[in-house]
């Protein structure tokens, strides 16, 4: 039986480097006041390759060992240049930033992570199709439509580019003030 007190909530991701995060933060500082929603905080910008859920420490150790051979990889360019939402901008639950440059490589990297971790019987393959995106904000169920000014401003997003060459295993501790992320690998 699993001891819920010792479980570690974790995910595998690539991170946006600090200098690009600062550019994104400058853009978000202009749009955050336009809607009272849960915006991702500076320092937490990432693209999730696989959400692992809550795992026991020994499984986290196994995940670390499995990911080590692919932690660093052949660099590729990521360019995030447009904003969208799940399921859509008319009734969003998640507002995200995405782009075409790097999407193929991120999809391949996500598949590689899934394939490696699927070999561990305690982990499950994600049934959802991977969509490379960086979450900007989350909205509560049944939230109202986004203000027109916010939608207009989101449409003016510039390109955020960086060279990606490393993945991370990240612990996510949920708190009332938002998640706290800690690198585990």
PDB file of N, CA and C in Angstrom, residues 90-173:
ATOM      1  N   UNK A  90     -12.409  30.899 -26.518  1.00  0.00           N
ATOM      2  CA  UNK A  90     -13.762  31.338 -26.141  1.00  0.00           C
ATOM      3  C   UNK A  90     -14.182  30.815 -24.774  1.00  0.00           C
ATOM      4  N   UNK A  91     -13.679  29.661 -24.398  1.00  0.00           N
ATOM      5  CA  UNK A  91     -13.975  29.113 -23.064  1.00  0.00           C
ATOM      6  C   UNK A  91     -12.729  28.408 -22.541  1.00  0.00           C
ATOM      7  N   UNK A  92     -11.696  29.195 -22.233  1.00  0.00           N
ATOM      8  CA  UNK A  92     -10.399  28.600 -21.875  1.00  0.00           C
ATOM      9  C   UNK A  92     -10.356  28.013 -20.466  1.00  0.00           C
ATOM     10  N   UNK A  93      -9.604  26.928 -20.336  1.00  0.00           N
ATOM     11  CA  UNK A  93      -9.248  26.374 -19.025  1.00  0.00           C
ATOM     12  C   UNK A  93      -7.753  26.603 -18.798  1.00  0.00           C
ATOM     13  N   UNK A  94      -6.985  26.593 -19.908  1.00  0.00           N
ATOM     14  CA  UNK A  94      -5.550  26.834 -19.865  1.00  0.00           C
ATOM     15  C   UNK A  94      -5.198  27.744 -21.041  1.00  0.00           C
ATOM     16  N   UNK A  95      -4.456  28.807 -20.758  1.00  0.00           N
ATOM     17  CA  UNK A  95      -3.931  29.671 -21.810  1.00  0.00           C
ATOM     18  C   UNK A  95      -2.462  29.313 -21.979  1.00  0.00           C
ATOM     19  N   UNK A  96      -2.043  29.112 -23.229  1.00  0.00           N
ATOM     20  CA  UNK A  96      -0.689  28.641 -23.473  1.00  0.00           C
ATOM     21  C   UNK A  96      -0.015  29.406 -24.593  1.00  0.00           C
ATOM     22  N   UNK A  97       1.318  29.232 -24.642  1.00  0.00           N
ATOM     23  CA  UNK A  97       2.180  29.799 -25.669  1.00  0.00           C
ATOM     24  C   UNK A  97       2.799  28.633 -26.419  1.00  0.00           C
ATOM     25  N   UNK A  98       2.782  28.690 -27.747  1.00  0.00           N
ATOM     26  CA  UNK A  98       3.337  27.598 -28.539  1.00  0.00           C
ATOM     27  C   UNK A  98       3.999  28.156 -29.794  1.00  0.00           C
ATOM     28  N   UNK A  99       4.495  27.261 -30.625  1.00  0.00           N
ATOM     29  CA  UNK A  99       5.135  27.656 -31.867  1.00  0.00           C
ATOM     30  C   UNK A  99       5.425  26.447 -32.719  1.00  0.00           C
ATOM     31  N   UNK A 100       5.767  26.693 -33.960  1.00  0.00           N
ATOM     32  CA  UNK A 100       6.041  25.595 -34.884  1.00  0.00           C
ATOM     33  C   UNK A 100       7.497  25.145 -34.830  1.00  0.00           C
ATOM     34  N   UNK A 101       8.423  26.085 -34.651  1.00  0.00           N
ATOM     35  CA  UNK A 101       9.842  25.750 -34.629  1.00  0.00           C
ATOM     36  C   UNK A 101      10.182  25.051 -33.315  1.00  0.00           C
ATOM     37  N   UNK A 102      10.553  23.788 -33.403  1.00  0.00           N
ATOM     38  CA  UNK A 102      10.881  22.987 -32.220  1.00  0.00           C
ATOM     39  C   UNK A 102       9.766  22.034 -31.828  1.00  0.00           C
ATOM     40  N   UNK A 103       8.578  22.197 -32.380  1.00  0.00           N
ATOM     41  CA  UNK A 103       7.438  21.347 -32.001  1.00  0.00           C
ATOM     42  C   UNK A 103       7.693  19.877 -32.340  1.00  0.00           C
ATOM     43  N   UNK A 104       8.275  19.632 -33.513  1.00  0.00           N
ATOM     44  CA  UNK A 104       8.554  18.254 -33.926  1.00  0.00           C
ATOM     45  C   UNK A 104       9.567  17.612 -32.972  1.00  0.00           C
ATOM     46  N   UNK A 105      10.634  18.353 -32.664  1.00  0.00           N
ATOM     47  CA  UNK A 105      11.666  17.826 -31.765  1.00  0.00           C
ATOM     48  C   UNK A 105      11.118  17.603 -30.354  1.00  0.00           C
ATOM     49  N   UNK A 106      10.270  18.514 -29.877  1.00  0.00           N
ATOM     50  CA  UNK A 106       9.659  18.341 -28.552  1.00  0.00           C
ATOM     51  C   UNK A 106       8.741  17.117 -28.531  1.00  0.00           C
ATOM     52  N   UNK A 107       8.010  16.905 -29.612  1.00  0.00           N
ATOM     53  CA  UNK A 107       7.140  15.728 -29.707  1.00  0.00           C
ATOM     54  C   UNK A 107       7.975  14.449 -29.678  1.00  0.00           C
ATOM     55  N   UNK A 108       9.090  14.442 -30.415  1.00  0.00           N
ATOM     56  CA  UNK A 108       9.973  13.271 -30.417  1.00  0.00           C
ATOM     57  C   UNK A 108      10.583  13.045 -29.032  1.00  0.00           C
ATOM     58  N   UNK A 109      10.974  14.128 -28.358  1.00  0.00           N
ATOM     59  CA  UNK A 109      11.553  14.018 -27.023  1.00  0.00           C
ATOM     60  C   UNK A 109      10.507  13.497 -26.028  1.00  0.00           C
ATOM     61  N   UNK A 110       9.280  13.986 -26.137  1.00  0.00           N
ATOM     62  CA  UNK A 110       8.201  13.495 -25.272  1.00  0.00           C
ATOM     63  C   UNK A 110       7.973  12.004 -25.488  1.00  0.00           C
ATOM     64  N   UNK A 111       7.992  11.583 -26.750  1.00  0.00           N
ATOM     65  CA  UNK A 111       7.815  10.156 -27.055  1.00  0.00           C
ATOM     66  C   UNK A 111       8.956   9.337 -26.463  1.00  0.00           C
ATOM     67  N   UNK A 112      10.179   9.852 -26.581  1.00  0.00           N
ATOM     68  CA  UNK A 112      11.341   9.150 -26.037  1.00  0.00           C
ATOM     69  C   UNK A 112      11.211   9.006 -24.513  1.00  0.00           C
ATOM     70  N   UNK A 113      10.794  10.081 -23.842  1.00  0.00           N
ATOM     71  CA  UNK A 113      10.587  10.035 -22.389  1.00  0.00           C
ATOM     72  C   UNK A 113       9.509   9.011 -22.055  1.00  0.00           C
ATOM     73  N   UNK A 114       8.395   9.059 -22.772  1.00  0.00           N
ATOM     74  CA  UNK A 114       7.307   8.098 -22.550  1.00  0.00           C
ATOM     75  C   UNK A 114       7.786   6.667 -22.754  1.00  0.00           C
ATOM     76  N   UNK A 115       8.537   6.436 -23.839  1.00  0.00           N
ATOM     77  CA  UNK A 115       9.015   5.085 -24.133  1.00  0.00           C
ATOM     78  C   UNK A 115       9.931   4.569 -23.030  1.00  0.00           C
ATOM     79  N   UNK A 116      10.854   5.426 -22.569  1.00  0.00           N
ATOM     80  CA  UNK A 116      11.780   5.017 -21.513  1.00  0.00           C
ATOM     81  C   UNK A 116      11.034   4.745 -20.205  1.00  0.00           C
ATOM     82  N   UNK A 117      10.122   5.621 -19.842  1.00  0.00           N
ATOM     83  CA  UNK A 117       9.428   5.474 -18.563  1.00  0.00           C
ATOM     84  C   UNK A 117       8.335   4.414 -18.607  1.00  0.00           C
ATOM     85  N   UNK A 118       7.836   4.116 -19.797  1.00  0.00           N
ATOM     86  CA  UNK A 118       6.800   3.096 -19.932  1.00  0.00           C
ATOM     87  C   UNK A 118       7.345   1.712 -19.597  1.00  0.00           C
ATOM     88  N   UNK A 119       8.665   1.561 -19.736  1.00  0.00           N
ATOM     89  CA  UNK A 119       9.290   0.277 -19.405  1.00  0.00           C
ATOM     90  C   UNK A 119       9.143  -0.046 -17.919  1.00  0.00           C
ATOM     91  N   UNK A 120       8.962   0.993 -17.097  1.00  0.00           N
ATOM     92  CA  UNK A 120       8.750   0.801 -15.657  1.00  0.00           C
ATOM     93  C   UNK A 120       7.272   0.490 -15.452  1.00  0.00           C
ATOM     94  N   UNK A 121       6.975  -0.671 -14.901  1.00  0.00           N
ATOM     95  CA  UNK A 121       5.587  -1.118 -14.755  1.00  0.00           C
ATOM     96  C   UNK A 121       4.743  -0.209 -13.841  1.00  0.00           C
ATOM     97  N   UNK A 122       5.390   0.645 -13.048  1.00  0.00           N
ATOM     98  CA  UNK A 122       4.638   1.514 -12.149  1.00  0.00           C
ATOM     99  C   UNK A 122       4.198   2.812 -12.821  1.00  0.00           C
ATOM    100  N   UNK A 123       4.624   3.042 -14.033  1.00  0.00           N
ATOM    101  CA  UNK A 123       4.259   4.253 -14.753  1.00  0.00           C
ATOM    102  C   UNK A 123       3.414   3.899 -15.966  1.00  0.00           C
ATOM    103  N   UNK A 124       2.540   4.812 -16.336  1.00  0.00           N
ATOM    104  CA  UNK A 124       1.653   4.568 -17.463  1.00  0.00           C
ATOM    105  C   UNK A 124       1.961   5.527 -18.597  1.00  0.00           C
ATOM    106  N   UNK A 125       1.776   5.045 -19.806  1.00  0.00           N
ATOM    107  CA  UNK A 125       1.926   5.884 -20.995  1.00  0.00           C
ATOM    108  C   UNK A 125       0.763   6.883 -21.005  1.00  0.00           C
ATOM    109  N   UNK A 126       1.055   8.125 -21.343  1.00  0.00           N
ATOM    110  CA  UNK A 126       0.026   9.158 -21.390  1.00  0.00           C
ATOM    111  C   UNK A 126      -0.853   8.918 -22.612  1.00  0.00           C
ATOM    112  N   UNK A 127      -2.170   8.731 -22.412  1.00  0.00           N
ATOM    113  CA  UNK A 127      -3.046   8.440 -23.554  1.00  0.00           C
ATOM    114  C   UNK A 127      -3.328   9.675 -24.430  1.00  0.00           C
ATOM    115  N   UNK A 128      -3.098  10.884 -23.882  1.00  0.00           N
ATOM    116  CA  UNK A 128      -3.375  12.094 -24.651  1.00  0.00           C
ATOM    117  C   UNK A 128      -2.270  12.361 -25.657  1.00  0.00           C
ATOM    118  N   UNK A 129      -2.654  12.897 -26.801  1.00  0.00           N
ATOM    119  CA  UNK A 129      -1.677  13.285 -27.814  1.00  0.00           C
ATOM    120  C   UNK A 129      -0.900  14.487 -27.291  1.00  0.00           C
ATOM    121  N   UNK A 130       0.414  14.442 -27.424  1.00  0.00           N
ATOM    122  CA  UNK A 130       1.277  15.508 -26.934  1.00  0.00           C
ATOM    123  C   UNK A 130       1.095  16.754 -27.782  1.00  0.00           C
ATOM    124  N   UNK A 131       0.948  17.889 -27.141  1.00  0.00           N
ATOM    125  CA  UNK A 131       0.871  19.200 -27.794  1.00  0.00           C
ATOM    126  C   UNK A 131       1.890  20.087 -27.100  1.00  0.00           C
ATOM    127  N   UNK A 132       2.985  20.408 -27.799  1.00  0.00           N
ATOM    128  CA  UNK A 132       4.040  21.231 -27.210  1.00  0.00           C
ATOM    129  C   UNK A 132       3.484  22.617 -26.888  1.00  0.00           C
ATOM    130  N   UNK A 133       3.508  22.971 -25.611  1.00  0.00           N
ATOM    131  CA  UNK A 133       3.008  24.279 -25.189  1.00  0.00           C
ATOM    132  C   UNK A 133       3.606  24.655 -23.838  1.00  0.00           C
ATOM    133  N   UNK A 134       3.661  25.946 -23.597  1.00  0.00           N
ATOM    134  CA  UNK A 134       4.112  26.488 -22.327  1.00  0.00           C
ATOM    135  C   UNK A 134       2.897  27.154 -21.683  1.00  0.00           C
ATOM    136  N   UNK A 135       2.460  26.641 -20.544  1.00  0.00           N
ATOM    137  CA  UNK A 135       1.277  27.175 -19.881  1.00  0.00           C
ATOM    138  C   UNK A 135       1.556  28.571 -19.338  1.00  0.00           C
ATOM    139  N   UNK A 136       0.647  29.493 -19.640  1.00  0.00           N
ATOM    140  CA  UNK A 136       0.735  30.865 -19.144  1.00  0.00           C
ATOM    141  C   UNK A 136      -0.228  31.124 -18.004  1.00  0.00           C
ATOM    142  N   UNK A 137      -1.421  30.512 -18.065  1.00  0.00           N
ATOM    143  CA  UNK A 137      -2.445  30.769 -17.042  1.00  0.00           C
ATOM    144  C   UNK A 137      -3.439  29.617 -17.006  1.00  0.00           C
ATOM    145  N   UNK A 138      -4.086  29.478 -15.850  1.00  0.00           N
ATOM    146  CA  UNK A 138      -5.147  28.492 -15.664  1.00  0.00           C
ATOM    147  C   UNK A 138      -6.391  29.216 -15.166  1.00  0.00           C
ATOM    148  N   UNK A 139      -7.546  28.768 -15.623  1.00  0.00           N
ATOM    149  CA  UNK A 139      -8.809  29.375 -15.220  1.00  0.00           C
ATOM    150  C   UNK A 139      -9.662  28.340 -14.517  1.00  0.00           C
ATOM    151  N   UNK A 140     -10.506  28.818 -13.644  1.00  0.00           N
ATOM    152  CA  UNK A 140     -11.401  27.927 -12.921  1.00  0.00           C
ATOM    153  C   UNK A 140     -12.489  27.405 -13.851  1.00  0.00           C
ATOM    154  N   UNK A 141     -13.025  26.248 -13.511  1.00  0.00           N
ATOM    155  CA  UNK A 141     -14.135  25.661 -14.257  1.00  0.00           C
ATOM    156  C   UNK A 141     -15.290  26.650 -14.298  1.00  0.00           C
ATOM    157  N   UNK A 142     -15.874  26.836 -15.468  1.00  0.00           N
ATOM    158  CA  UNK A 142     -17.026  27.728 -15.596  1.00  0.00           C
ATOM    159  C   UNK A 142     -16.678  29.199 -15.562  1.00  0.00           C
ATOM    160  N   UNK A 143     -15.408  29.542 -15.759  1.00  0.00           N
ATOM    161  CA  UNK A 143     -15.012  30.951 -15.768  1.00  0.00           C
ATOM    162  C   UNK A 143     -15.674  31.671 -16.936  1.00  0.00           C
ATOM    163  N   UNK A 144     -15.811  32.965 -16.778  1.00  0.00           N
ATOM    164  CA  UNK A 144     -16.397  33.767 -17.846  1.00  0.00           C
ATOM    165  C   UNK A 144     -15.422  33.897 -19.011  1.00  0.00           C
ATOM    166  N   UNK A 145     -15.898  34.480 -20.087  1.00  0.00           N
ATOM    167  CA  UNK A 145     -15.043  34.715 -21.254  1.00  0.00           C
ATOM    168  C   UNK A 145     -13.919  35.672 -20.881  1.00  0.00           C
ATOM    169  N   UNK A 146     -12.840  35.585 -21.627  1.00  0.00           N
ATOM    170  CA  UNK A 146     -11.720  36.495 -21.410  1.00  0.00           C
ATOM    171  C   UNK A 146     -12.095  37.894 -21.886  1.00  0.00           C
ATOM    172  N   UNK A 147     -11.647  38.923 -21.172  1.00  0.00           N
ATOM    173  CA  UNK A 147     -11.915  40.290 -21.622  1.00  0.00           C
ATOM    174  C   UNK A 147     -11.313  40.516 -23.019  1.00  0.00           C
ATOM    175  N   UNK A 148     -12.051  41.257 -23.859  1.00  0.00           N
ATOM    176  CA  UNK A 148     -11.598  41.516 -25.230  1.00  0.00           C
ATOM    177  C   UNK A 148     -10.219  42.158 -25.264  1.00  0.00           C
ATOM    178  N   UNK A 149      -9.946  43.059 -24.335  1.00  0.00           N
ATOM    179  CA  UNK A 149      -8.645  43.723 -24.304  1.00  0.00           C
ATOM    180  C   UNK A 149      -7.519  42.710 -24.063  1.00  0.00           C
ATOM    181  N   UNK A 150      -7.774  41.726 -23.202  1.00  0.00           N
ATOM    182  CA  UNK A 150      -6.772  40.691 -22.939  1.00  0.00           C
ATOM    183  C   UNK A 150      -6.543  39.854 -24.196  1.00  0.00           C
ATOM    184  N   UNK A 151      -7.617  39.436 -24.853  1.00  0.00           N
ATOM    185  CA  UNK A 151      -7.488  38.622 -26.066  1.00  0.00           C
ATOM    186  C   UNK A 151      -6.714  39.400 -27.127  1.00  0.00           C
ATOM    187  N   UNK A 152      -7.015  40.683 -27.274  1.00  0.00           N
ATOM    188  CA  UNK A 152      -6.309  41.518 -28.245  1.00  0.00           C
ATOM    189  C   UNK A 152      -4.827  41.596 -27.899  1.00  0.00           C
ATOM    190  N   UNK A 153      -4.527  41.834 -26.634  1.00  0.00           N
ATOM    191  CA  UNK A 153      -3.129  41.963 -26.196  1.00  0.00           C
ATOM    192  C   UNK A 153      -2.370  40.640 -26.355  1.00  0.00           C
ATOM    193  N   UNK A 154      -3.035  39.526 -26.066  1.00  0.00           N
ATOM    194  CA  UNK A 154      -2.398  38.218 -26.241  1.00  0.00           C
ATOM    195  C   UNK A 154      -2.027  37.982 -27.707  1.00  0.00           C
ATOM    196  N   UNK A 155      -2.800  38.541 -28.606  1.00  0.00           N
ATOM    197  CA  UNK A 155      -2.535  38.418 -30.034  1.00  0.00           C
ATOM    198  C   UNK A 155      -1.299  39.176 -30.494  1.00  0.00           C
ATOM    199  N   UNK A 156      -0.749  40.024 -29.630  1.00  0.00           N
ATOM    200  CA  UNK A 156       0.441  40.803 -29.995  1.00  0.00           C
ATOM    201  C   UNK A 156       1.733  40.181 -29.477  1.00  0.00           C
ATOM    202  N   UNK A 157       1.645  38.946 -29.001  1.00  0.00           N
ATOM    203  CA  UNK A 157       2.823  38.291 -28.422  1.00  0.00           C
ATOM    204  C   UNK A 157       3.957  38.232 -29.452  1.00  0.00           C
ATOM    205  N   UNK A 158       5.180  38.440 -28.967  1.00  0.00           N
ATOM    206  CA  UNK A 158       6.344  38.357 -29.851  1.00  0.00           C
ATOM    207  C   UNK A 158       6.925  36.952 -29.788  1.00  0.00           C
ATOM    208  N   UNK A 159       7.993  36.727 -30.510  1.00  0.00           N
ATOM    209  CA  UNK A 159       8.651  35.418 -30.504  1.00  0.00           C
ATOM    210  C   UNK A 159       9.566  35.278 -29.292  1.00  0.00           C
ATOM    211  N   UNK A 160       9.527  34.103 -28.701  1.00  0.00           N
ATOM    212  CA  UNK A 160      10.417  33.763 -27.593  1.00  0.00           C
ATOM    213  C   UNK A 160      11.220  32.542 -28.037  1.00  0.00           C
ATOM    214  N   UNK A 161      12.515  32.730 -28.265  1.00  0.00           N
ATOM    215  CA  UNK A 161      13.352  31.671 -28.838  1.00  0.00           C
ATOM    216  C   UNK A 161      14.514  31.317 -27.928  1.00  0.00           C
ATOM    217  N   UNK A 162      14.878  30.042 -27.964  1.00  0.00           N
ATOM    218  CA  UNK A 162      16.078  29.597 -27.260  1.00  0.00           C
ATOM    219  C   UNK A 162      16.522  28.243 -27.805  1.00  0.00           C
ATOM    220  N   UNK A 163      17.762  27.922 -27.510  1.00  0.00           N
ATOM    221  CA  UNK A 163      18.301  26.619 -27.873  1.00  0.00           C
ATOM    222  C   UNK A 163      18.058  25.665 -26.711  1.00  0.00           C
ATOM    223  N   UNK A 164      17.405  24.571 -27.003  1.00  0.00           N
ATOM    224  CA  UNK A 164      17.045  23.577 -25.985  1.00  0.00           C
ATOM    225  C   UNK A 164      17.997  22.397 -26.098  1.00  0.00           C
ATOM    226  N   UNK A 165      18.590  21.987 -24.960  1.00  0.00           N
ATOM    227  CA  UNK A 165      19.522  20.856 -24.996  1.00  0.00           C
ATOM    228  C   UNK A 165      19.513  20.029 -23.709  1.00  0.00           C
ATOM    229  N   UNK A 166      18.486  20.248 -22.870  1.00  0.00           N
ATOM    230  CA  UNK A 166      18.465  19.546 -21.581  1.00  0.00           C
ATOM    231  C   UNK A 166      17.031  19.386 -21.093  1.00  0.00           C
ATOM    232  N   UNK A 167      16.754  18.232 -20.500  1.00  0.00           N
ATOM    233  CA  UNK A 167      15.452  18.043 -19.857  1.00  0.00           C
ATOM    234  C   UNK A 167      15.639  17.934 -18.352  1.00  0.00           C
ATOM    235  N   UNK A 168      14.547  18.113 -17.630  1.00  0.00           N
ATOM    236  CA  UNK A 168      14.577  18.140 -16.170  1.00  0.00           C
ATOM    237  C   UNK A 168      13.468  17.265 -15.596  1.00  0.00           C
ATOM    238  N   UNK A 169      13.748  16.644 -14.470  1.00  0.00           N
ATOM    239  CA  UNK A 169      12.728  16.001 -13.646  1.00  0.00           C
ATOM    240  C   UNK A 169      12.454  16.997 -12.534  1.00  0.00           C
ATOM    241  N   UNK A 170      11.198  17.411 -12.405  1.00  0.00           N
ATOM    242  CA  UNK A 170      10.853  18.499 -11.495  1.00  0.00           C
ATOM    243  C   UNK A 170       9.790  18.043 -10.499  1.00  0.00           C
ATOM    244  N   UNK A 171      10.050  18.342  -9.233  1.00  0.00           N
ATOM    245  CA  UNK A 171       9.071  18.100  -8.172  1.00  0.00           C
ATOM    246  C   UNK A 171       8.130  19.295  -8.119  1.00  0.00           C
ATOM    247  N   UNK A 172       6.842  19.041  -7.945  1.00  0.00           N
ATOM    248  CA  UNK A 172       5.840  20.093  -7.860  1.00  0.00           C
ATOM    249  C   UNK A 172       5.079  19.946  -6.544  1.00  0.00           C
ATOM    250  N   UNK A 173       5.355  20.866  -5.626  1.00  0.00           N
ATOM    251  CA  UNK A 173       4.639  20.864  -4.346  1.00  0.00           C
ATOM    252  C   UNK A 173       3.529  21.893  -4.432  1.00  0.00           C
TER     253      UNK A 173
END
